[in-house]
Amino acid sequence: MNVPVDPCGRPDVFDLDLTTTSWKRLRKWLALKCDSEDDGKDVDISFLLQHFGSLPRTMLTLYKAISGGIDWDNAVLVLSSVGGWMEYIFSAYVFFTVFCCLNIVTGIFVDNAKALKVADEEAMHHEAMKERQKWITEVAELFSKISVEKDAKLTKDDFVYHVTNSDRINTCFYHLGINTETTNTDELWELFDIDDSGCIDQDEFAIGIKQFHGVARSIDLFKLRKEVREILKQLNKIMAEGRRALVTGWSQGPHSEHLLVGSDAMSAAYLAQLGIPFGGTPVVLRPPEESLQEASKVSKSASATSQAKAAAAPTSPSGKEGPPDGRNFLEKWIEADLAPQGRCHKQKVLTRFPPEPNGYLHIGHAKSIMINFGLAHKYGGECNLRFDDTNPDTEETEYVEAIQEDVAWVCQALEMEKVKKGGKPWKNEPVYASDYFQQMYDFAIDLIKHGKAYVDSQTPEEVQKNRGGGANNLPGVDSAYRNRSVEENLKLFREMQEGKHAEGSMLLRAKIDMKHPNMNMRDPPMYRIRFSHHHRSGDQWKVYPIYDFAHGNEDAIEGVTHSICTLEFENHRALYDWFLDNCTIVPSRPYQKEFARLEVQGAVTSKRKLLRLVKEGHVTGWDDPRLLTIRGIRRRGVRPQGIKRMADGVGVSDRNSTTPFEFVEECWREDLEPISKRRLAVLDPLEVEIIDYEKEELIEGITDLPEQSASSQPSCARTLSFSKKIFIEQSDYQENPPEGYFRLGAIGSEVKLRHSYVIKLVEVVKDSSGRVVKLKCSHDSSTRDVMPADRKPKVIHWVNAKDCLDAEVRLINPLFLPMPDPVPEGKDFLSYINPEAMVRCKAKVEKALSNCVLEDRFQFERLGYFAPDYDCFTEPKKLSFNRVVPLKESADKKKIEGKGTASRKEEQQKQMAEKERLMKIPPQEFFKSERGDEFSAYDAEGVPTHDKEGNPLPKSSIKKLAKDLEKQKKLHESWKASK
């Protein structure tokens, strides 16, 4: 169609400089378009949609023109009806383009009341994703090429075939943190968006990868963008059929919460299913001509903000703008508090790490240590190490000392100046909850005096029964003792402390609301009676504070500015705030935020389970290298820098997810690769006699690291000896080699010895039982320092039999085999201990390893990364090495590694069988049958609403569960359709 001339005489209003074109000018043009309705013909909007589909300028520029300038640090925008239906289309499309494609709006508010909260830029520009961009590009290009070869008709079956059979595609997915052998191919297929030409949209794929790993927060951007594309297709289809489409903005009126496309609707409830939460205080940005003064203020604010950002942003050597903002939500919270007008302006940040001294720390604690100490260090503050010793029954001094040592070791990775100078990473000395017992007791007295706490004499069974909850979240029942007088409560509480009442006979409870929907707010206990001996205060106290009461009070006493907890405390935050807001004598007012703790696939971190493993002798102690305790991974050989790399790679999120152990191993591997000294070790020795070699010689100038030079760095070089007899790996010879095996097999086969000669198999020597005990080979004397020009034999490692050392090399594998959840009746977690979790090899190693020190890390060539065990340095000394992490091994080496030998086909068959089993489960019964022990109540569709203790689930958890149920519905429907 011919594009009408706009009122200002320009042939196409969208060719105008939008930074100088007013909204009024655009509105007049749109009004002309709407007037064309009078002839009864619908307007073809395809040109408009096509233009925006290939917009040569950013929608940010357009929106700055429309709004008169937006403060993008605090941006909110209200879309409302200004003219005819054409403008609705325009405003709706702009809304979705900015919201879904550029992800630059901090908040978009609906009806001046409801808010759509957008995932922050950290979700879209995560540091780990930037490092993986080359793999995203390669995967997209590989499948685009395959799709083009299929005439742009890449099917799911084609996709599964290539994922199953292409090593290169598997390698790419591996670097993206996806194990294709264990991941459902349906999930992988959903990551791709293929256009009409058969090409993969890399931006869509990148977002899909983030969604797959649970990096994006609050909103399913990937799914929403697909929905917007469908809406636009429907608009053009409706126009082509000669029908009129009504697309409303979010404005007041009969369609105030709907975007209507023909008869279809996208409601606020639907958007909520995509993960968009509602809430917040709205701010209206008015068009410039309606409120020039307001727009001017906003424009100045935006200008000042952008100038400040430009001044502070790092620039590249070329002078271009630095990388996108990669701050996580905790960093943004702290920076907002430290800014002028912020809550903590001109204050020093104070965080805290508050372990209970009733066990050893594990890998999950390592992330929390990195966050609490790392954020304090980043913002020039400090972090308290606080021992939450409020339970005298389980705490021991042994744990206190171990925790201090573990925290100090992990924090070495933060490069803190005071640690470099021999100090500890925490502020002053460690602090204890027991230091504040008197102050917290006084806080409790204050609440009693103000009628906000009472002594309850119900039995424990009555207290539990009267809390309510359960499947229907029944309201609680007030205790008969709830209305005791202040005087009686004070008297009874003092008697509790004096030991005049038996354990379990009384509780001090907060008087809040027994009908509160949050179970934690139903008159929670504050103090209980305990006559146990405390490891620090002795027998002074007979009443001990409950953690929920102690937590916020400890923060307030210490002056903590930012109390950072894991997500299980999200429902407890209301109680944290209530205690601080209702006690009149707390010295400060801290605030709490929660992050998702580290959950590693297959890791057992329960203190109860770890204690059983140690006490029952399934492991050698808390520092057994098979355990994922901090002591265990330290002995294993992981460095603090490897833990930091892992924590940085996982990132900081407010949504729980499970991290594959392969990703953890990759982080450790990336830390060790550049610093590990290269050494030769043979784990399963097979003797080789070189029959035509009689002399002995030294091979000099072998450097510790590949990039080093022996001439310029002689201290980094070593000498290897070579003689007639050497040892190689048993696996480097196979009597009946499979196809594709290029090491020693048939007589006449060759290999190149690392740093030495090419040898050729001449004879195989066997013992009386037929077992191969020795190989006899010849050597090519011209190949010591070079690869032969006419052939390229495989390179293998070896050690000299004359001066090599005996050593025990321990191959550390996962402690547990895959464990079903829940564990079947009649079994417990110990039934799944991996018998090959530690494979002990009687190895032969080069003599240079005799001088190793505890801090050394080695790459045993072709084998993996290893560290000296403590046994090397304690009497009686024994040369021992633990494998920290393997190399990326080929399939023929898996047996000795204890990894099993299941083929990809077998794994896929298992996955298919599991999928067929799940398909038959009706959606309403899915969570009840598969995870029934986790929940106590469900809605009409079968989505869990309450945990096993009757507490309401967080909205974020319910949304995630609803998405899982939606997948189950589709799975079940496909099964029904196939019957």
CSV table of N, CA, C and O in Angstrom, one decimal, residues 685-688 727 730 733 764-775:
chain,number,residue,atom,x,y,z
A,685,PRO,N,50.5,-49.9,35.4
A,685,PRO,CA,51.8,-50.1,34.7
A,685,PRO,C,51.8,-51.4,33.9
A,685,PRO,O,51.4,-52.5,34.3
A,686,LEU,N,52.4,-51.3,32.7
A,686,LEU,CA,52.7,-52.4,31.8
A,686,LEU,C,54.2,-52.2,31.4
A,686,LEU,O,54.5,-51.2,30.8
A,687,GLU,N,55.0,-53.2,31.6
A,687,GLU,CA,56.5,-53.1,31.3
A,687,GLU,C,56.7,-53.1,29.8
A,687,GLU,O,56.1,-53.9,29.1
A,688,VAL,N,57.6,-52.3,29.3
A,688,VAL,CA,58.0,-52.3,27.9
A,688,VAL,C,59.5,-52.4,27.9
A,688,VAL,O,60.2,-51.6,28.6
A,727,PHE,N,57.7,-48.1,31.7
A,727,PHE,CA,56.4,-48.5,32.0
A,727,PHE,C,55.4,-47.6,31.2
A,727,PHE,O,55.6,-46.4,31.1
A,730,GLN,N,48.5,-49.9,30.9
A,730,GLN,CA,47.9,-51.1,30.3
A,730,GLN,C,46.9,-50.8,29.2
A,730,GLN,O,46.9,-51.5,28.2
A,733,TYR,N,47.8,-50.5,25.4
A,733,TYR,CA,48.0,-51.7,24.5
A,733,TYR,C,46.7,-52.5,24.6
A,733,TYR,O,46.1,-52.7,25.7
A,764,VAL,N,54.8,-59.7,22.1
A,764,VAL,CA,53.9,-59.6,23.3
A,764,VAL,C,54.3,-60.8,24.2
A,764,VAL,O,54.2,-62.0,23.7
A,765,VAL,N,54.7,-60.5,25.5
A,765,VAL,CA,55.0,-61.6,26.4
A,765,VAL,C,53.9,-61.8,27.4
A,765,VAL,O,53.4,-60.9,28.0
A,766,LYS,N,53.5,-63.1,27.5
A,766,LYS,CA,52.4,-63.5,28.4
A,766,LYS,C,52.9,-64.4,29.5
A,766,LYS,O,53.9,-65.2,29.3
A,767,ASP,N,52.2,-64.5,30.6
A,767,ASP,CA,52.5,-65.5,31.7
A,767,ASP,C,51.8,-66.8,31.4
A,767,ASP,O,51.1,-66.9,30.4
A,768,SER,N,51.9,-67.7,32.3
A,768,SER,CA,51.3,-69.0,32.1
A,768,SER,C,49.7,-69.0,32.1
A,768,SER,O,49.1,-69.9,31.5
A,769,SER,N,49.1,-67.9,32.6
A,769,SER,CA,47.7,-67.8,32.6
A,769,SER,C,47.2,-67.0,31.3
A,769,SER,O,46.0,-66.9,31.2
A,770,GLY,N,48.1,-66.6,30.5
A,770,GLY,CA,47.7,-65.9,29.3
A,770,GLY,C,47.6,-64.4,29.5
A,770,GLY,O,47.2,-63.7,28.6
A,771,ARG,N,48.0,-63.9,30.7
A,771,ARG,CA,48.0,-62.5,30.9
A,771,ARG,C,49.2,-61.8,30.3
A,771,ARG,O,50.3,-62.3,30.5
A,772,VAL,N,49.0,-60.6,29.7
A,772,VAL,CA,50.1,-59.9,29.1
A,772,VAL,C,50.9,-59.3,30.2
A,772,VAL,O,50.4,-58.5,31.1
A,773,VAL,N,52.3,-59.5,30.3
A,773,VAL,CA,53.1,-59.0,31.3
A,773,VAL,C,54.2,-58.1,30.8
A,773,VAL,O,54.8,-57.3,31.6
A,774,LYS,N,54.5,-58.2,29.5
A,774,LYS,CA,55.5,-57.3,29.0
A,774,LYS,C,55.3,-57.2,27.5
A,774,LYS,O,54.9,-58.1,26.8
A,775,LEU,N,55.7,-56.0,27.0
A,775,LEU,CA,55.8,-55.8,25.5
A,775,LEU,C,57.3,-55.6,25.1
A,775,LEU,O,58.0,-54.9,25.9
